[in-house]
PDB file of C-alpha atoms in Angstrom:
ATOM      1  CA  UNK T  51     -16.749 -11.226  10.656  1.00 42.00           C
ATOM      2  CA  UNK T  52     -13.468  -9.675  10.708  1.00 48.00           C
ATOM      3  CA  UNK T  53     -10.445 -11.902   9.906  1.00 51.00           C
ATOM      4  CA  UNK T  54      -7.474 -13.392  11.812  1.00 59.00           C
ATOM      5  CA  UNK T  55      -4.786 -10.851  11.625  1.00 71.00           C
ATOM      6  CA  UNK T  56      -1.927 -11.651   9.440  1.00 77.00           C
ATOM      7  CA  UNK T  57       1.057 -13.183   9.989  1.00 90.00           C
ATOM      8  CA  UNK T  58       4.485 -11.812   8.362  1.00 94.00           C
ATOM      9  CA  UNK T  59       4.764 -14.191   4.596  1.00 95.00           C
ATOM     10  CA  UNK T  60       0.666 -14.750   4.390  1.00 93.00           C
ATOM     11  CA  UNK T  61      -0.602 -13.558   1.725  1.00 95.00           C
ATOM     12  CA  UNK T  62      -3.689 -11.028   2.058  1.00 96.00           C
ATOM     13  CA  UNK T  63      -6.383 -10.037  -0.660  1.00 96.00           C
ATOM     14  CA  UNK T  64      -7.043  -6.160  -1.068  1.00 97.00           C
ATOM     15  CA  UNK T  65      -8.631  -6.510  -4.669  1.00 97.00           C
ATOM     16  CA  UNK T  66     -11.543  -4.476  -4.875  1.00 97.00           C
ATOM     17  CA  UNK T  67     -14.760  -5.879  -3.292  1.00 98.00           C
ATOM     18  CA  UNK T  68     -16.874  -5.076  -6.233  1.00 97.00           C
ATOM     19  CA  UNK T  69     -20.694  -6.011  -5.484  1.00 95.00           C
ATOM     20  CA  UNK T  70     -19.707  -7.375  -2.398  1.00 97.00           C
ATOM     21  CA  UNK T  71     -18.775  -4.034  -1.434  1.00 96.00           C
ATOM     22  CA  UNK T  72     -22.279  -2.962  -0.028  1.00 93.00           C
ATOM     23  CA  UNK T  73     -22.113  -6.332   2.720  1.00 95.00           C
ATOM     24  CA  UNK T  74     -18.821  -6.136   3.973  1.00 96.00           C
ATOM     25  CA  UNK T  75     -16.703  -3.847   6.683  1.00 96.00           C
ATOM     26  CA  UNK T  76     -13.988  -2.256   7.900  1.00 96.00           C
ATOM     27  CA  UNK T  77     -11.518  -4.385   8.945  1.00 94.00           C
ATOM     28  CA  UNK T  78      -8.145  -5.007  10.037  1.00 94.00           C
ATOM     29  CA  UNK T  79      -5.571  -7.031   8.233  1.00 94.00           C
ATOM     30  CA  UNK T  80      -2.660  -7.009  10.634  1.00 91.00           C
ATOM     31  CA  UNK T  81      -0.812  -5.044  13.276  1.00 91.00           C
ATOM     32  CA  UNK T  82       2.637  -5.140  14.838  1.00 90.00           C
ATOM     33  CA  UNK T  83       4.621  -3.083  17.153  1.00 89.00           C
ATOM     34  CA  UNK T  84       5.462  -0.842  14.150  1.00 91.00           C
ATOM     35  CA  UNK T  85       2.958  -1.075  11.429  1.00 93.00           C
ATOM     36  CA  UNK T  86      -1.320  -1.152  11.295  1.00 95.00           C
ATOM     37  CA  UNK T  87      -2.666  -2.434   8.139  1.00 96.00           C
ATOM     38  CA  UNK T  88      -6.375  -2.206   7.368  1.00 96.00           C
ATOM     39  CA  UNK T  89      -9.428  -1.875   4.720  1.00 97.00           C
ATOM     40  CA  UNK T  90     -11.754   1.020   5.424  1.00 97.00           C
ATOM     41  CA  UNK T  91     -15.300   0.083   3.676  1.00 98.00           C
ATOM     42  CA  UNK T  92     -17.220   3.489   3.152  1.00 98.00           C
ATOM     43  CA  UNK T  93     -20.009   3.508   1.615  1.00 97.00           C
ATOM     44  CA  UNK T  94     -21.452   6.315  -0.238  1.00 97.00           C
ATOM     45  CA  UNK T  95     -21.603   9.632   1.932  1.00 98.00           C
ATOM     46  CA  UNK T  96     -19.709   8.105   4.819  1.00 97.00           C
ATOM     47  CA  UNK T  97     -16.373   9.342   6.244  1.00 96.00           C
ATOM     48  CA  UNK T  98     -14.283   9.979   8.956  1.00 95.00           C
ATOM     49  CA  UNK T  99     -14.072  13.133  10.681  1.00 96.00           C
ATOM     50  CA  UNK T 100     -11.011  15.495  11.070  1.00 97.00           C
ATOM     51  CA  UNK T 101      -8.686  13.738  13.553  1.00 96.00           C
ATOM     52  CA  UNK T 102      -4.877  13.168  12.945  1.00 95.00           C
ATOM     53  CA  UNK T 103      -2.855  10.320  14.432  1.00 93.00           C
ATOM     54  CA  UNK T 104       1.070  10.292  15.753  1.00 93.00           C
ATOM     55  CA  UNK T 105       2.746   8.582  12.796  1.00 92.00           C
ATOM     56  CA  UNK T 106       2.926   8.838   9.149  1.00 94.00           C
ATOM     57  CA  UNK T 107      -0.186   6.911   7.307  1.00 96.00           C
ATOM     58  CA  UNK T 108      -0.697   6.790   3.323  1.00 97.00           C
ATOM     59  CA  UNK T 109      -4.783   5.919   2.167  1.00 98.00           C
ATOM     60  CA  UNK T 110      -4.611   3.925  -0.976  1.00 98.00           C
ATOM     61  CA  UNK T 111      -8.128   4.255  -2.812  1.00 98.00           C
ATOM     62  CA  UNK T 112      -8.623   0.632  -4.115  1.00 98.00           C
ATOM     63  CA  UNK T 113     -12.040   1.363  -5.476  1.00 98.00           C
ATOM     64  CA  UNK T 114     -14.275   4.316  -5.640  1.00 98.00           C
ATOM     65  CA  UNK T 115     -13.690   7.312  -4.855  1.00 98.00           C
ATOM     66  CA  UNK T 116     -12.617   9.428  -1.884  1.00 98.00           C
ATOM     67  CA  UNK T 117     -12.556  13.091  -0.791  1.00 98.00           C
ATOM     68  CA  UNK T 118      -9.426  13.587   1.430  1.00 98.00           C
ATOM     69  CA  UNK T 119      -8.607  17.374   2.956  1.00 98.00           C
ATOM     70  CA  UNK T 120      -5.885  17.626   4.764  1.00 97.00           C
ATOM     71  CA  UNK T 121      -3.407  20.649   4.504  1.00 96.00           C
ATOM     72  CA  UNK T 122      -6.046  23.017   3.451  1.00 95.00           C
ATOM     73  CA  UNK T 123      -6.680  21.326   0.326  1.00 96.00           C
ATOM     74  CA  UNK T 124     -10.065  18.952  -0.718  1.00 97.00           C
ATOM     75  CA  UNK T 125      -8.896  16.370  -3.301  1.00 97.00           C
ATOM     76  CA  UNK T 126     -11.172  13.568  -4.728  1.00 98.00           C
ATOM     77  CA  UNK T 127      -8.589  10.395  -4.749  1.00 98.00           C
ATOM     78  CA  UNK T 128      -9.612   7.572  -6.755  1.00 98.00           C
ATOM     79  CA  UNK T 129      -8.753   4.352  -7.274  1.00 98.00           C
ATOM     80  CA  UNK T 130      -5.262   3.629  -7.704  1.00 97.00           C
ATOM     81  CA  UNK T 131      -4.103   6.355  -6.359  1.00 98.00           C
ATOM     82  CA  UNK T 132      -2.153   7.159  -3.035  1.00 97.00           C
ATOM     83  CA  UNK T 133      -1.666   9.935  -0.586  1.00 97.00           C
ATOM     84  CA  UNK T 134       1.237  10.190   1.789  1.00 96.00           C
ATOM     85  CA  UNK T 135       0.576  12.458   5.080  1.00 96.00           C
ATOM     86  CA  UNK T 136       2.939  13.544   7.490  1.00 94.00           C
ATOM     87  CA  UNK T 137       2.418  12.137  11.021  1.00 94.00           C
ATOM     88  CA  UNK T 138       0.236  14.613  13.164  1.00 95.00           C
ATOM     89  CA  UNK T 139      -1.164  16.030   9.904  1.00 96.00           C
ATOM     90  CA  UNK T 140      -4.844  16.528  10.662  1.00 97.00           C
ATOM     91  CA  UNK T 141      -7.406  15.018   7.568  1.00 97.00           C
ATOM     92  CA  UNK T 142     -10.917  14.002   7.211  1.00 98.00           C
ATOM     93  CA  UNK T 143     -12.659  11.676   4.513  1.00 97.00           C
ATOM     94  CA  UNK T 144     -15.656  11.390   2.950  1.00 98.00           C
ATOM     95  CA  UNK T 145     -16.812   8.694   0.347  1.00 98.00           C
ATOM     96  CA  UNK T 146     -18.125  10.267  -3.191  1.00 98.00           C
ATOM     97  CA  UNK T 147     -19.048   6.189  -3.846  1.00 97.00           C
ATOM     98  CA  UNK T 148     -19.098   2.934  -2.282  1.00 98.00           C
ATOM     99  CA  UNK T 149     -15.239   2.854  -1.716  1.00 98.00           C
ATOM    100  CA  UNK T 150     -12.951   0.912  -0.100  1.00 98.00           C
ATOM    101  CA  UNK T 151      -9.388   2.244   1.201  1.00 98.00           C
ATOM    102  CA  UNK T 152      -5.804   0.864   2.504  1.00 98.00           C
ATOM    103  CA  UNK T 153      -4.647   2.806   5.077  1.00 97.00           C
ATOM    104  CA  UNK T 154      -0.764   1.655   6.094  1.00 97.00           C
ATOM    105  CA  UNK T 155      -0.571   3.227   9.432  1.00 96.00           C
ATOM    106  CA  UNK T 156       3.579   3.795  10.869  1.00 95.00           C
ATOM    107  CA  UNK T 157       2.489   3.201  14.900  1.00 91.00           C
ATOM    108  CA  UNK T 158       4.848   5.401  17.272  1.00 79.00           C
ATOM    109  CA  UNK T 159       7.611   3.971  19.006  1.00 69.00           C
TER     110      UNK T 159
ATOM    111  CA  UNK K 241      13.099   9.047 -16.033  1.00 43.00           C
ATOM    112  CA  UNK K 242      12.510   9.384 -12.220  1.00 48.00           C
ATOM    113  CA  UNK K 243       9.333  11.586 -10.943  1.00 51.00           C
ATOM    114  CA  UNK K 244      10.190  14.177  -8.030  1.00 59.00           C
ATOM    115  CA  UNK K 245       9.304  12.518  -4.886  1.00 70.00           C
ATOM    116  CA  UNK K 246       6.059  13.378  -3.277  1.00 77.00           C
ATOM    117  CA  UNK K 247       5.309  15.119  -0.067  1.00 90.00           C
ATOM    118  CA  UNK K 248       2.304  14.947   2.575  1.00 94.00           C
ATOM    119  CA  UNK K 249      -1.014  15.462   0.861  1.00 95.00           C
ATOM    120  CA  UNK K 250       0.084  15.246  -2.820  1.00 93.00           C
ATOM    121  CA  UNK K 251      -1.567  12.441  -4.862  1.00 95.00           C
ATOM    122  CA  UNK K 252       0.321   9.662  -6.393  1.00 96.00           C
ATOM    123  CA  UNK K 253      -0.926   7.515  -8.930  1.00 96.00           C
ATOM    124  CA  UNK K 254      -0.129   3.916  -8.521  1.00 97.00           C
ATOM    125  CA  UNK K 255      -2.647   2.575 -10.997  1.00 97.00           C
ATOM    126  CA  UNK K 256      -1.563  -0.570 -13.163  1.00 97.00           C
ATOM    127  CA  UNK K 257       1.159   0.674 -16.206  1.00 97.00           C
ATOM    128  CA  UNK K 258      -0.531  -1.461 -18.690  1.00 97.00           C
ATOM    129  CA  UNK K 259       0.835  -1.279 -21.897  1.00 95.00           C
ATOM    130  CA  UNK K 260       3.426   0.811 -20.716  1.00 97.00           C
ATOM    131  CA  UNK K 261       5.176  -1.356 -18.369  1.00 96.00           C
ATOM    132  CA  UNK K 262       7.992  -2.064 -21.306  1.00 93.00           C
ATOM    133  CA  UNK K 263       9.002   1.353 -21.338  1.00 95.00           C
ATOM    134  CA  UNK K 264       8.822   2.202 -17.662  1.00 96.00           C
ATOM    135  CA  UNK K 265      11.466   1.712 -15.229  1.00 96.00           C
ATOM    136  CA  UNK K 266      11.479   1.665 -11.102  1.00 96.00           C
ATOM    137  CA  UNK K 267      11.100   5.049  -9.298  1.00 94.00           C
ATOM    138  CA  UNK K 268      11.047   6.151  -5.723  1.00 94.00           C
ATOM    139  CA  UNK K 269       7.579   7.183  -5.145  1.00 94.00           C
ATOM    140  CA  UNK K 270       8.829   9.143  -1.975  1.00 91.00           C
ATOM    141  CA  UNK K 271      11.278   8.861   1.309  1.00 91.00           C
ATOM    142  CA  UNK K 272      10.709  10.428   4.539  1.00 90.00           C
ATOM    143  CA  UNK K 273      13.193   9.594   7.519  1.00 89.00           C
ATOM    144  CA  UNK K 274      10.434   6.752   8.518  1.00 91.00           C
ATOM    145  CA  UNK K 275       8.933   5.659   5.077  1.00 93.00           C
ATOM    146  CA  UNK K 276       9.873   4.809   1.819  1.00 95.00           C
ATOM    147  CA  UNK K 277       7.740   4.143  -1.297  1.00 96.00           C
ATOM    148  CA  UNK K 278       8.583   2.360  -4.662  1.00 96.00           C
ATOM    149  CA  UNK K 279       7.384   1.223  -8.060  1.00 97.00           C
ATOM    150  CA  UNK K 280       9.816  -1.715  -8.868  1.00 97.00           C
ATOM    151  CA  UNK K 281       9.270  -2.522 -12.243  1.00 98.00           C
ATOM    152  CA  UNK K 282       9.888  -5.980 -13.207  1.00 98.00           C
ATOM    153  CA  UNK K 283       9.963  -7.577 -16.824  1.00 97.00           C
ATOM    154  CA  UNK K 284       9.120 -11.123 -16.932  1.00 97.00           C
ATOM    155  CA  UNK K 285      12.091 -13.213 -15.617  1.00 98.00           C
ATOM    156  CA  UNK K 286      13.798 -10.307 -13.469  1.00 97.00           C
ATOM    157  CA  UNK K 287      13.310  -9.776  -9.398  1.00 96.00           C
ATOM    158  CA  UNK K 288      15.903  -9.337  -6.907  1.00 95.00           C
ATOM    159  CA  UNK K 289      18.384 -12.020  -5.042  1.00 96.00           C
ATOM    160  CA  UNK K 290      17.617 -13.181  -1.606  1.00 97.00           C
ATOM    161  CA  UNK K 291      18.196  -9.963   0.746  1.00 96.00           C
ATOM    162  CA  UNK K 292      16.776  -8.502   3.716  1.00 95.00           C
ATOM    163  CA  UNK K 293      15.619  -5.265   5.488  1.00 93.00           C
ATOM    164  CA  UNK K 294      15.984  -3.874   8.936  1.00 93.00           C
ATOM    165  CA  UNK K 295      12.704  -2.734   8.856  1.00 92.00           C
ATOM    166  CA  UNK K 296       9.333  -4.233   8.203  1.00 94.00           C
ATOM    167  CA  UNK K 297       8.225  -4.333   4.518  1.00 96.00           C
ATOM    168  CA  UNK K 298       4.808  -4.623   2.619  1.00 97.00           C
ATOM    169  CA  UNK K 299       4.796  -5.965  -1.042  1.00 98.00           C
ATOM    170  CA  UNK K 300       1.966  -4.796  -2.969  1.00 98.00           C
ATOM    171  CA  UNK K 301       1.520  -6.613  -6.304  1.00 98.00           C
ATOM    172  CA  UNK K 302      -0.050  -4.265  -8.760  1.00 98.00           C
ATOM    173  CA  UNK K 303       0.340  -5.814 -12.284  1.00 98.00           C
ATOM    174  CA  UNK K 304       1.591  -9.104 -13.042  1.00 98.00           C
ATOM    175  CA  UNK K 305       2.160 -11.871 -10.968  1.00 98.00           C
ATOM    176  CA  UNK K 306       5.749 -12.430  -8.742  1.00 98.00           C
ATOM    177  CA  UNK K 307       7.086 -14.947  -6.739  1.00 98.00           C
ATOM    178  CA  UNK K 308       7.667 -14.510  -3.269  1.00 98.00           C
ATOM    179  CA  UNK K 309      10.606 -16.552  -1.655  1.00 98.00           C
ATOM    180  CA  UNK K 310      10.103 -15.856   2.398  1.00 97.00           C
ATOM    181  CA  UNK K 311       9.461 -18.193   5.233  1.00 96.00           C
ATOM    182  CA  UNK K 312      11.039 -20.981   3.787  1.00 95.00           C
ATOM    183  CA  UNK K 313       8.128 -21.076   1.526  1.00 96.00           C
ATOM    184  CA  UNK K 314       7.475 -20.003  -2.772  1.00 97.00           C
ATOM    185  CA  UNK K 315       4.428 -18.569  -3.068  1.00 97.00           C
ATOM    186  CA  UNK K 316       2.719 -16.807  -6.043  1.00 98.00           C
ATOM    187  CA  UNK K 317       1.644 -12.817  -5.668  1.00 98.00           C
ATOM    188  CA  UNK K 318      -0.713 -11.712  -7.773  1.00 98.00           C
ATOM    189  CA  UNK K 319      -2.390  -8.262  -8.765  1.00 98.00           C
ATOM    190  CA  UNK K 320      -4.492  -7.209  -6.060  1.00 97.00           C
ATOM    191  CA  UNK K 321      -2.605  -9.259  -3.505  1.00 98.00           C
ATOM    192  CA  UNK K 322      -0.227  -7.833  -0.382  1.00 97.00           C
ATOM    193  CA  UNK K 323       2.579  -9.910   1.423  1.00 97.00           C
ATOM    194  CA  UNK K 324       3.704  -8.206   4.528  1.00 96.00           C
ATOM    195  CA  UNK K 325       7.036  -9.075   5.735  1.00 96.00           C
ATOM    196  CA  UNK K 326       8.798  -8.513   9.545  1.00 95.00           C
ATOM    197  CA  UNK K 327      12.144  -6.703   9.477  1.00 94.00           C
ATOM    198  CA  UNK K 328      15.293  -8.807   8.878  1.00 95.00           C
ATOM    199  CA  UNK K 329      13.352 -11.459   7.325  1.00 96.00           C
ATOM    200  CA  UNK K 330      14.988 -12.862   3.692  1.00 97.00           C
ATOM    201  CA  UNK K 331      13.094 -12.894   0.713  1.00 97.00           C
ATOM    202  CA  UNK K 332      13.668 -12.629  -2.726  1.00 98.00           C
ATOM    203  CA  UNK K 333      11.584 -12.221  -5.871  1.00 97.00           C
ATOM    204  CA  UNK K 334      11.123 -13.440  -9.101  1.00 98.00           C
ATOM    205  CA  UNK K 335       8.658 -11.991 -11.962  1.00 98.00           C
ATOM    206  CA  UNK K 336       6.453 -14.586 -13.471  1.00 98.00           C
ATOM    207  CA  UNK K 337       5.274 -11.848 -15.989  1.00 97.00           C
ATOM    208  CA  UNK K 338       5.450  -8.247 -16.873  1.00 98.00           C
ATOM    209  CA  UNK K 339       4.652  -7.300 -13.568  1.00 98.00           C
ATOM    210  CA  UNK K 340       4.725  -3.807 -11.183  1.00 98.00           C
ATOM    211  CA  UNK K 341       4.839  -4.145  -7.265  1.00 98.00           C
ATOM    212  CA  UNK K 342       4.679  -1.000  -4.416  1.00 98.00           C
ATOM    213  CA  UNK K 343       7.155  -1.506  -1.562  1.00 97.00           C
ATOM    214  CA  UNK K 344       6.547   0.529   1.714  1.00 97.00           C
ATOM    215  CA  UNK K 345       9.410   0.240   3.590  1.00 96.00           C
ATOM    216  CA  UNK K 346       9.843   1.350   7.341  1.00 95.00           C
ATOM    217  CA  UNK K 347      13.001   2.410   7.574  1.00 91.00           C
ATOM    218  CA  UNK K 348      14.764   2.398  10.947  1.00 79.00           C
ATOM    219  CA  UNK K 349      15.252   4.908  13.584  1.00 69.00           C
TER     220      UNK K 349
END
């Protein structure tokens, strides 16, 4: 069941699932005018297909492992690490393990 | 001393210091005309005054524990835990230990 969206102050929890990984989803953890907020859960072979959006996104690997092309390049991104893309850049992912991923989303004015 | 900012598609490791928190000092992770990125570093005891933004802000405790003064309300951020604020909002922070924190910062048009 996806949670209430958050309000500006609350406090939300993007700690690594762990071995609750495998029974939870995607979901989102607030939106405003401005800004999108949520945690991707892919498991194991899953992805999302080449598509780009309007604004400026970064995907935050919080646990397992991700591949991520975008600008001609394949790069495995693993947990704790970022990647900043351009808005209108286009990228596709693909889980190398159970994996879940922030993705801060800058919405179009 | 301060890494060269990142651009779209390069990785950027935001994994906990650890042990080297003592020697490590903030850094701009990047800045765009939209986005900004930091590592504040903050030894037990530091943070920053009350101030605010004119954009929306997330704070993304990575290491540590802060506290959060927003919303007329104290509240305790730890590792793994994300406060986002709304634009113009005051806040101010306050290490409760060795602790390292990602700001994303919309920055306005």
């Amino acid at each position: 069941m996806a949670l209430p969206h958050a309000t500006s102050g609350q406090l939300i929890d993007i700690r690594p699932l762990g071995t609750r990984i495998a029974a939870s989803t995607s979901n989102a953890l607030f939106k405003t005018p401005q800004l999108e907020l949520m945690r991707l859960v892919l498991p194991r072979g899953k992805g999302m297909p080449e598509h780009s959006v309007h604004g400026p996104v970064t995907i935050q690997c919080i646990e397992g492992a991700i591949e991520l092309h975008a600008h001609q390049t394949t790069q495995t991104v693993r947990a704790g690490e970022l990647v900043y893309l351009a808005g209108g850049e286009p990228h596709a992912l693909q889980a190398l393990e159970d994996s879940s991923v922030l993705l801060t989303i800058l919405l179009p004015h």
